[in-house]
Amino acid sequence: CGQSSPPGFWYDQTQFEWVIVLSGRARLRFEDEAANRDLKPGDFVEIDAHRRHRVEWTDPDVPTVWLAIHYN
C-alpha cells in the first residue's frame, strides 16, 4: 500500500516489460509523456526497453499487486 519510486528515480531497463495491475490502483509516469497514466485492475501497459518511467503513486488503502513480464 502506498508505494512509489523514490524522488528523482527513473527506471531505465535494458529489457522490454509488460505489466498488468491485478488489484489496487497505480499511477505511472513516463518521462516522454506530459500526463500520468492511472491504472486499475485489468489495465496493462507495454514498456519499451530504455523508456524511462516511474511509479508516482499506488493506492494507500488497498495493496497494489502487479504482474510484470520482462523480455528481450
mmCIF file with all atom_site columns, C-alpha atoms in Angstrom:
data_model
loop_
_atom_site.group_PDB
_atom_site.id
_atom_site.type_symbol
_atom_site.label_atom_id
_atom_site.label_alt_id
_atom_site.label_comp_id
_atom_site.label_asym_id
_atom_site.label_entity_id
_atom_site.label_seq_id
_atom_site.pdbx_PDB_ins_code
_atom_site.Cartn_x
_atom_site.Cartn_y
_atom_site.Cartn_z
_atom_site.occupancy
_atom_site.B_iso_or_equiv
_atom_site.pdbx_formal_charge
_atom_site.auth_seq_id
_atom_site.auth_comp_id
_atom_site.auth_asym_id
_atom_site.auth_atom_id
_atom_site.pdbx_PDB_model_num
ATOM 1  C CA . CYS A 1 1  ? 0.000  0.000  0.000   1.00 0.00 ? 1  CYS A CA 1
ATOM 2  C CA . GLY A 1 2  ? 1.236  3.466  -0.876  1.00 0.00 ? 2  GLY A CA 1
ATOM 3  C CA . GLN A 1 3  ? 4.493  2.559  -2.634  1.00 0.00 ? 3  GLN A CA 1
ATOM 4  C CA . SER A 1 4  ? 6.152  4.883  -5.117  1.00 0.00 ? 4  SER A CA 1
ATOM 5  C CA . SER A 1 5  ? 9.529  5.400  -6.743  1.00 0.00 ? 5  SER A CA 1
ATOM 6  C CA . PRO A 1 6  ? 11.984 7.482  -4.721  1.00 0.00 ? 6  PRO A CA 1
ATOM 7  C CA . PRO A 1 7  ? 12.123 11.184 -5.661  1.00 0.00 ? 7  PRO A CA 1
ATOM 8  C CA . GLY A 1 8  ? 14.178 11.685 -8.817  1.00 0.00 ? 8  GLY A CA 1
ATOM 9  C CA . PHE A 1 9  ? 14.425 7.941  -9.552  1.00 0.00 ? 9  PHE A CA 1
ATOM 10 C CA . TRP A 1 10 ? 13.573 6.630  -13.047 1.00 0.00 ? 10 TRP A CA 1
ATOM 11 C CA . TYR A 1 11 ? 13.516 3.014  -14.205 1.00 0.00 ? 11 TYR A CA 1
ATOM 12 C CA . ASP A 1 12 ? 15.675 2.617  -17.341 1.00 0.00 ? 12 ASP A CA 1
ATOM 13 C CA . GLN A 1 13 ? 15.572 -1.095 -18.043 1.00 0.00 ? 13 GLN A CA 1
ATOM 14 C CA . THR A 1 14 ? 17.516 -2.994 -20.680 1.00 0.00 ? 14 THR A CA 1
ATOM 15 C CA . GLN A 1 15 ? 14.551 -5.304 -21.383 1.00 0.00 ? 15 GLN A CA 1
ATOM 16 C CA . PHE A 1 16 ? 11.001 -4.729 -22.574 1.00 0.00 ? 16 PHE A CA 1
ATOM 17 C CA . GLU A 1 17 ? 8.314  -5.030 -19.898 1.00 0.00 ? 17 GLU A CA 1
ATOM 18 C CA . TRP A 1 18 ? 4.639  -5.941 -19.969 1.00 0.00 ? 18 TRP A CA 1
ATOM 19 C CA . VAL A 1 19 ? 2.841  -5.163 -16.717 1.00 0.00 ? 19 VAL A CA 1
ATOM 20 C CA . ILE A 1 20 ? -0.774 -5.593 -15.578 1.00 0.00 ? 20 ILE A CA 1
ATOM 21 C CA . VAL A 1 21 ? -2.428 -4.413 -12.377 1.00 0.00 ? 21 VAL A CA 1
ATOM 22 C CA . LEU A 1 22 ? -4.208 -7.335 -10.697 1.00 0.00 ? 22 LEU A CA 1
ATOM 23 C CA . SER A 1 23 ? -5.543 -5.434 -7.677  1.00 0.00 ? 23 SER A CA 1
ATOM 24 C CA . GLY A 1 24 ? -5.318 -1.946 -6.234  1.00 0.00 ? 24 GLY A CA 1
ATOM 25 C CA . ARG A 1 25 ? -4.527 1.115  -8.316  1.00 0.00 ? 25 ARG A CA 1
ATOM 26 C CA . ALA A 1 26 ? -1.356 2.785  -9.547  1.00 0.00 ? 26 ALA A CA 1
ATOM 27 C CA . ARG A 1 27 ? -0.144 5.899  -11.308 1.00 0.00 ? 27 ARG A CA 1
ATOM 28 C CA . LEU A 1 28 ? 2.778  5.617  -13.716 1.00 0.00 ? 28 LEU A CA 1
ATOM 29 C CA . ARG A 1 29 ? 4.793  8.471  -15.147 1.00 0.00 ? 29 ARG A CA 1
ATOM 30 C CA . PHE A 1 30 ? 6.731  8.216  -18.406 1.00 0.00 ? 30 PHE A CA 1
ATOM 31 C CA . GLU A 1 31 ? 9.477  10.754 -18.975 1.00 0.00 ? 31 GLU A CA 1
ATOM 32 C CA . ASP A 1 32 ? 8.327  11.314 -22.574 1.00 0.00 ? 32 ASP A CA 1
ATOM 33 C CA . GLU A 1 33 ? 4.628  11.903 -21.749 1.00 0.00 ? 33 GLU A CA 1
ATOM 34 C CA . ALA A 1 34 ? 3.037  15.044 -20.327 1.00 0.00 ? 34 ALA A CA 1
ATOM 35 C CA . ALA A 1 35 ? 0.368  13.252 -18.274 1.00 0.00 ? 35 ALA A CA 1
ATOM 36 C CA . ASN A 1 36 ? 0.469  10.409 -15.782 1.00 0.00 ? 36 ASN A CA 1
ATOM 37 C CA . ARG A 1 37 ? -1.237 7.092  -16.532 1.00 0.00 ? 37 ARG A CA 1
ATOM 38 C CA . ASP A 1 38 ? -3.729 5.870  -13.952 1.00 0.00 ? 38 ASP A CA 1
ATOM 39 C CA . LEU A 1 39 ? -4.117 2.085  -13.851 1.00 0.00 ? 39 LEU A CA 1
ATOM 40 C CA . LYS A 1 40 ? -6.815 -0.049 -12.233 1.00 0.00 ? 40 LYS A CA 1
ATOM 41 C CA . PRO A 1 41 ? -7.256 -3.834 -12.110 1.00 0.00 ? 41 PRO A CA 1
ATOM 42 C CA . GLY A 1 42 ? -7.097 -5.270 -15.624 1.00 0.00 ? 42 GLY A CA 1
ATOM 43 C CA . ASP A 1 43 ? -5.210 -2.303 -17.085 1.00 0.00 ? 43 ASP A CA 1
ATOM 44 C CA . PHE A 1 44 ? -1.872 -3.145 -18.658 1.00 0.00 ? 44 PHE A CA 1
ATOM 45 C CA . VAL A 1 45 ? 0.986  -1.339 -20.338 1.00 0.00 ? 45 VAL A CA 1
ATOM 46 C CA . GLU A 1 46 ? 3.876  -2.385 -22.562 1.00 0.00 ? 46 GLU A CA 1
ATOM 47 C CA . ILE A 1 47 ? 7.108  -0.531 -21.842 1.00 0.00 ? 47 ILE A CA 1
ATOM 48 C CA . ASP A 1 48 ? 9.908  -0.419 -24.389 1.00 0.00 ? 48 ASP A CA 1
ATOM 49 C CA . ALA A 1 49 ? 13.474 -1.062 -23.270 1.00 0.00 ? 49 ALA A CA 1
ATOM 50 C CA . HIS A 1 50 ? 15.155 2.127  -22.020 1.00 0.00 ? 50 HIS A CA 1
ATOM 51 C CA . ARG A 1 51 ? 11.860 4.025  -21.850 1.00 0.00 ? 51 ARG A CA 1
ATOM 52 C CA . ARG A 1 52 ? 12.278 5.915  -18.615 1.00 0.00 ? 52 ARG A CA 1
ATOM 53 C CA . HIS A 1 53 ? 9.348  5.580  -16.228 1.00 0.00 ? 53 HIS A CA 1
ATOM 54 C CA . ARG A 1 54 ? 8.499  5.665  -12.550 1.00 0.00 ? 54 ARG A CA 1
ATOM 55 C CA . VAL A 1 55 ? 5.725  4.760  -10.120 1.00 0.00 ? 55 VAL A CA 1
ATOM 56 C CA . GLU A 1 56 ? 4.208  8.032  -8.929  1.00 0.00 ? 56 GLU A CA 1
ATOM 57 C CA . TRP A 1 57 ? 1.596  6.537  -6.595  1.00 0.00 ? 57 TRP A CA 1
ATOM 58 C CA . THR A 1 58 ? -0.154 3.367  -5.507  1.00 0.00 ? 58 THR A CA 1
ATOM 59 C CA . ASP A 1 59 ? -3.386 3.071  -3.569  1.00 0.00 ? 59 ASP A CA 1
ATOM 60 C CA . PRO A 1 60 ? -2.669 3.797  0.115   1.00 0.00 ? 60 PRO A CA 1
ATOM 61 C CA . ASP A 1 61 ? -5.635 1.720  1.327   1.00 0.00 ? 61 ASP A CA 1
ATOM 62 C CA . VAL A 1 62 ? -5.532 -1.417 -0.840  1.00 0.00 ? 62 VAL A CA 1
ATOM 63 C CA . PRO A 1 63 ? -2.455 -3.480 -1.753  1.00 0.00 ? 63 PRO A CA 1
ATOM 64 C CA . THR A 1 64 ? -1.475 -2.967 -5.380  1.00 0.00 ? 64 THR A CA 1
ATOM 65 C CA . VAL A 1 65 ? -0.494 -6.286 -6.962  1.00 0.00 ? 65 VAL A CA 1
ATOM 66 C CA . TRP A 1 66 ? 1.283  -6.268 -10.329 1.00 0.00 ? 66 TRP A CA 1
ATOM 67 C CA . LEU A 1 67 ? 2.292  -8.987 -12.735 1.00 0.00 ? 67 LEU A CA 1
ATOM 68 C CA . ALA A 1 68 ? 5.351  -7.909 -14.702 1.00 0.00 ? 68 ALA A CA 1
ATOM 69 C CA . ILE A 1 69 ? 6.975  -9.858 -17.512 1.00 0.00 ? 69 ILE A CA 1
ATOM 70 C CA . HIS A 1 70 ? 10.410 -8.737 -18.695 1.00 0.00 ? 70 HIS A CA 1
ATOM 71 C CA . TYR A 1 71 ? 11.596 -9.941 -22.107 1.00 0.00 ? 71 TYR A CA 1
ATOM 72 C CA . ASN A 1 72 ? 14.092 -9.249 -24.901 1.00 0.00 ? 72 ASN A CA 1
#
